[in-house]
GROMACS .gro file of C-alpha atoms in nm:
model
  172
    1MET     CA    1   0.425  -2.122  -3.651
    2ASP     CA    2   0.090  -2.250  -3.756
    3LYS     CA    3  -0.212  -2.024  -3.780
    4GLY     CA    4  -0.381  -2.186  -3.480
    5ASN     CA    5  -0.110  -2.091  -3.230
    6LYS     CA    6  -0.012  -1.756  -3.377
    7GLY     CA    7  -0.183  -1.432  -3.270
    8TRP     CA    8  -0.356  -1.246  -3.553
    9TRP     CA    9  -0.138  -0.941  -3.482
   10GLU     CA   10   0.172  -1.144  -3.572
   11PHE     CA   11   0.056  -1.184  -3.933
   12PRO     CA   12   0.142  -0.922  -4.197
   13ARG     CA   13  -0.082  -0.617  -4.169
   14TRP     CA   14  -0.195  -0.655  -4.528
   15SER     CA   15  -0.319  -1.012  -4.471
   16ASP     CA   16  -0.683  -1.115  -4.443
   17VAL     CA   17  -0.608  -1.284  -4.108
   18TYR     CA   18  -0.476  -0.955  -3.964
   19GLU     CA   19  -0.774  -0.758  -4.092
   20GLN     CA   20  -1.024  -1.015  -3.963
   21GLY     CA   21  -0.847  -1.024  -3.625
   22THR     CA   22  -0.856  -0.645  -3.609
   23ASP     CA   23  -1.229  -0.640  -3.677
   24GLU     CA   24  -1.296  -0.912  -3.416
   25TYR     CA   25  -1.082  -0.732  -3.158
   26ILE     CA   26  -1.264  -0.402  -3.219
   27GLU     CA   27  -1.606  -0.568  -3.188
   28LYS     CA   28  -1.507  -0.735  -2.860
   29ALA     CA   29  -1.339  -0.424  -2.720
   30PHE     CA   30  -1.632  -0.195  -2.798
   31ALA     CA   31  -1.875  -0.449  -2.656
   32THR     CA   32  -1.688  -0.484  -2.327
   33ARG     CA   33  -1.495  -0.168  -2.244
   34CYS     CA   34  -1.595   0.135  -2.443
   35GLN     CA   35  -1.650   0.471  -2.276
   36GLY     CA   36  -1.917   0.647  -2.477
   37ASN     CA   37  -1.819   0.560  -2.830
   38GLN     CA   38  -1.443   0.532  -2.771
   39ILE     CA   39  -1.182   0.284  -2.648
   40SER     CA   40  -0.815   0.326  -2.568
   41CYS     CA   41  -0.624   0.270  -2.888
   42PRO     CA   42  -0.401  -0.043  -2.882
   43CYS     CA   43  -0.187   0.055  -3.181
   44CYS     CA   44   0.194   0.067  -3.165
   45THR     CA   45   0.187   0.448  -3.162
   46CYS     CA   46  -0.085   0.510  -2.901
   47HIS     CA   47  -0.010   0.218  -2.662
   48TYR     CA   48  -0.353   0.248  -2.492
   49ARG     CA   49  -0.286   0.612  -2.395
   50TYR     CA   50  -0.536   0.784  -2.626
   51TRP     CA   51  -0.905   0.723  -2.684
   52TYR     CA   52  -1.062   0.707  -3.030
   53ASP     CA   53  -1.380   0.592  -3.199
   54ARG     CA   54  -1.421   0.263  -3.384
   55ASN     CA   55  -1.304   0.378  -3.729
   56ASP     CA   56  -0.996   0.561  -3.600
   57VAL     CA   57  -0.891   0.264  -3.384
   58ARG     CA   58  -0.928   0.030  -3.682
   59ASP     CA   59  -0.720   0.261  -3.902
   60HIS     CA   60  -0.453   0.292  -3.631
   61ILE     CA   61  -0.427  -0.086  -3.583
   62ILE     CA   62  -0.408  -0.152  -3.957
   63CYS     CA   63  -0.153   0.126  -4.023
   64ASN     CA   64   0.058   0.123  -3.704
   65GLY     CA   65   0.030  -0.237  -3.581
   66PHE     CA   66  -0.124  -0.382  -3.266
   67VAL     CA   67   0.020  -0.409  -2.915
   68PRO     CA   68  -0.160  -0.674  -2.709
   69ARG     CA   69  -0.170  -0.625  -2.335
   70ASN     CA   70  -0.018  -0.911  -2.139
   71ASP     CA   71  -0.353  -1.002  -1.988
   72GLU     CA   72  -0.521  -0.999  -2.331
   73SER     CA   73  -0.270  -1.191  -2.539
   74PHE     CA   74  -0.382  -1.527  -2.400
   75HIS     CA   75  -0.749  -1.461  -2.476
   76LEU     CA   76  -0.689  -1.308  -2.818
   77ARG     CA   77  -0.494  -1.599  -2.964
   78ARG     CA   78  -0.679  -1.834  -3.194
   79MET     CA   79  -0.665  -2.172  -3.020
   80SER     CA   80  -0.748  -2.511  -3.149
   81PRO     CA   81  -1.054  -2.681  -2.993
   82GLU     CA   82  -0.825  -2.944  -2.836
   83ARG     CA   83  -0.616  -2.674  -2.667
   84GLU     CA   84  -0.925  -2.489  -2.543
   85ALA     CA   85  -1.063  -2.811  -2.393
   86GLU     CA   86  -0.728  -2.877  -2.224
   87ASP     CA   87  -0.721  -2.526  -2.077
   88LEU     CA   88  -1.077  -2.560  -1.951
   89GLN     CA   89  -0.984  -2.881  -1.767
   90HIS     CA   90  -0.712  -2.697  -1.577
   91ASP     CA   91  -0.928  -2.399  -1.480
   92GLU     CA   92  -0.979  -2.358  -1.108
   93PRO     CA   93  -1.335  -2.300  -0.992
   94SER     CA   94  -1.402  -1.939  -0.900
   95ASN     CA   95  -1.475  -1.854  -0.539
   96VAL     CA   96  -1.834  -1.736  -0.556
   97ASN     CA   97  -1.844  -1.639  -0.188
   98ASP     CA   98  -1.554  -1.395  -0.181
   99GLY     CA   99  -1.705  -1.165   0.082
  100ILE     CA  100  -1.778  -0.871  -0.145
  101GLU     CA  101  -2.141  -0.852  -0.039
  102GLU     CA  102  -2.042  -0.820   0.326
  103LEU     CA  103  -1.782  -0.556   0.243
  104LEU     CA  104  -2.034  -0.349   0.048
  105TYR     CA  105  -2.300  -0.389   0.317
  106ASN     CA  106  -2.062  -0.266   0.588
  107ALA     CA  107  -1.941   0.026   0.378
  108LEU     CA  108  -2.292   0.143   0.296
  109ARG     CA  109  -2.419   0.093   0.651
  110GLU     CA  110  -2.138   0.294   0.808
  111GLY     CA  111  -2.145   0.572   0.548
  112PRO     CA  112  -1.837   0.747   0.412
  113ASN     CA  113  -1.526   0.750   0.630
  114GLU     CA  114  -1.337   1.072   0.714
  115GLU     CA  115  -1.119   1.058   0.403
  116ALA     CA  116  -1.423   1.011   0.180
  117LYS     CA  117  -1.596   1.304   0.352
  118LYS     CA  118  -1.290   1.524   0.289
  119PHE     CA  119  -1.290   1.419  -0.075
  120LEU     CA  120  -1.662   1.492  -0.114
  121ASN     CA  121  -1.609   1.836   0.045
  122LEU     CA  122  -1.329   1.907  -0.202
  123ILE     CA  123  -1.557   1.814  -0.491
  124GLU     CA  124  -1.831   2.044  -0.359
  125GLU     CA  125  -1.586   2.331  -0.314
  126GLY     CA  126  -1.446   2.270  -0.660
  127GLN     CA  127  -1.791   2.311  -0.815
  128GLN     CA  128  -1.831   2.661  -0.670
  129GLU     CA  129  -1.791   2.967  -0.890
  130LEU     CA  130  -1.435   3.090  -0.927
  131TYR     CA  131  -1.552   3.425  -0.794
  132SER     CA  132  -1.894   3.577  -0.738
  133GLY     CA  133  -2.071   3.612  -1.073
  134CYS     CA  134  -1.825   3.399  -1.272
  135LYS     CA  135  -2.032   3.155  -1.476
  136LYS     CA  136  -1.759   3.047  -1.718
  137MET     CA  137  -1.537   2.847  -1.484
  138SER     CA  138  -1.551   2.669  -1.151
  139ARG     CA  139  -1.273   2.666  -0.892
  140LEU     CA  140  -1.186   2.308  -0.985
  141ALA     CA  141  -1.177   2.384  -1.358
  142PHE     CA  142  -0.952   2.684  -1.294
  143THR     CA  143  -0.718   2.480  -1.078
  144ILE     CA  144  -0.694   2.203  -1.337
  145ARG     CA  145  -0.635   2.447  -1.624
  146LEU     CA  146  -0.366   2.626  -1.423
  147TYR     CA  147  -0.198   2.295  -1.343
  148ILE     CA  148  -0.205   2.189  -1.709
  149TYR     CA  149  -0.054   2.526  -1.803
  150LYS     CA  150   0.216   2.477  -1.539
  151CYS     CA  151   0.302   2.134  -1.677
  152ASP     CA  152   0.293   2.238  -2.043
  153THR     CA  153   0.520   2.538  -1.986
  154SER     CA  154   0.742   2.375  -1.720
  155LEU     CA  155   0.676   2.657  -1.474
  156PRO     CA  156   0.834   2.606  -1.131
  157ASP     CA  157   0.618   2.599  -0.819
  158VAL     CA  158   0.749   2.943  -0.718
  159ALA     CA  159   0.610   3.098  -1.038
  160ILE     CA  160   0.268   2.941  -0.983
  161ALA     CA  161   0.265   3.059  -0.620
  162GLY     CA  162   0.343   3.412  -0.741
  163LEU     CA  163   0.064   3.396  -0.998
  164LEU     CA  164  -0.183   3.276  -0.737
  165GLU     CA  165  -0.087   3.565  -0.505
  166PHE     CA  166  -0.135   3.805  -0.797
  167PHE     CA  167  -0.476   3.656  -0.879
  168LYS     CA  168  -0.571   3.685  -0.512
  169GLU     CA  169  -0.497   4.059  -0.520
  170VAL     CA  170  -0.669   4.131  -0.851
  171LEU     CA  171  -0.975   3.904  -0.858
  172PRO     CA  172  -1.276   3.981  -0.639
   0.00000   0.00000   0.00000
């Protein structure tokens, strides 16, 4: 394979090409899809599941290797100018008038539908205090923490239902 058709991640991790490709990927990723100061880590260990800052992502890619997403692998490869020109000739023109403006106009004019209203009500209820005077935790935060505890400890639904009944009796 020549360097022009080979992805940078296919080179040895100690090579200059791999390191340069890593740096270019990180720059592009942080410029286009960072949340705060983090992106989902594309290393072989994290597989886009965990979010880290720039330095940690770079260390992960260098140490663990890189896993390109299927939709990214085409754009990340280093192509020759002839190949890029050929690909540009075969590009289809984008449909500028895809109807999104009309869809947004109708949605905003009509307001939220019944399902959206139910969801907004759930959010409002979730932001209420867990009980009168409780400033540490909202109802939603309590529910989420209890669910995480259930999942982490593999508690069955019956156990959680019993706990909720107990909390109902004890808490104001």
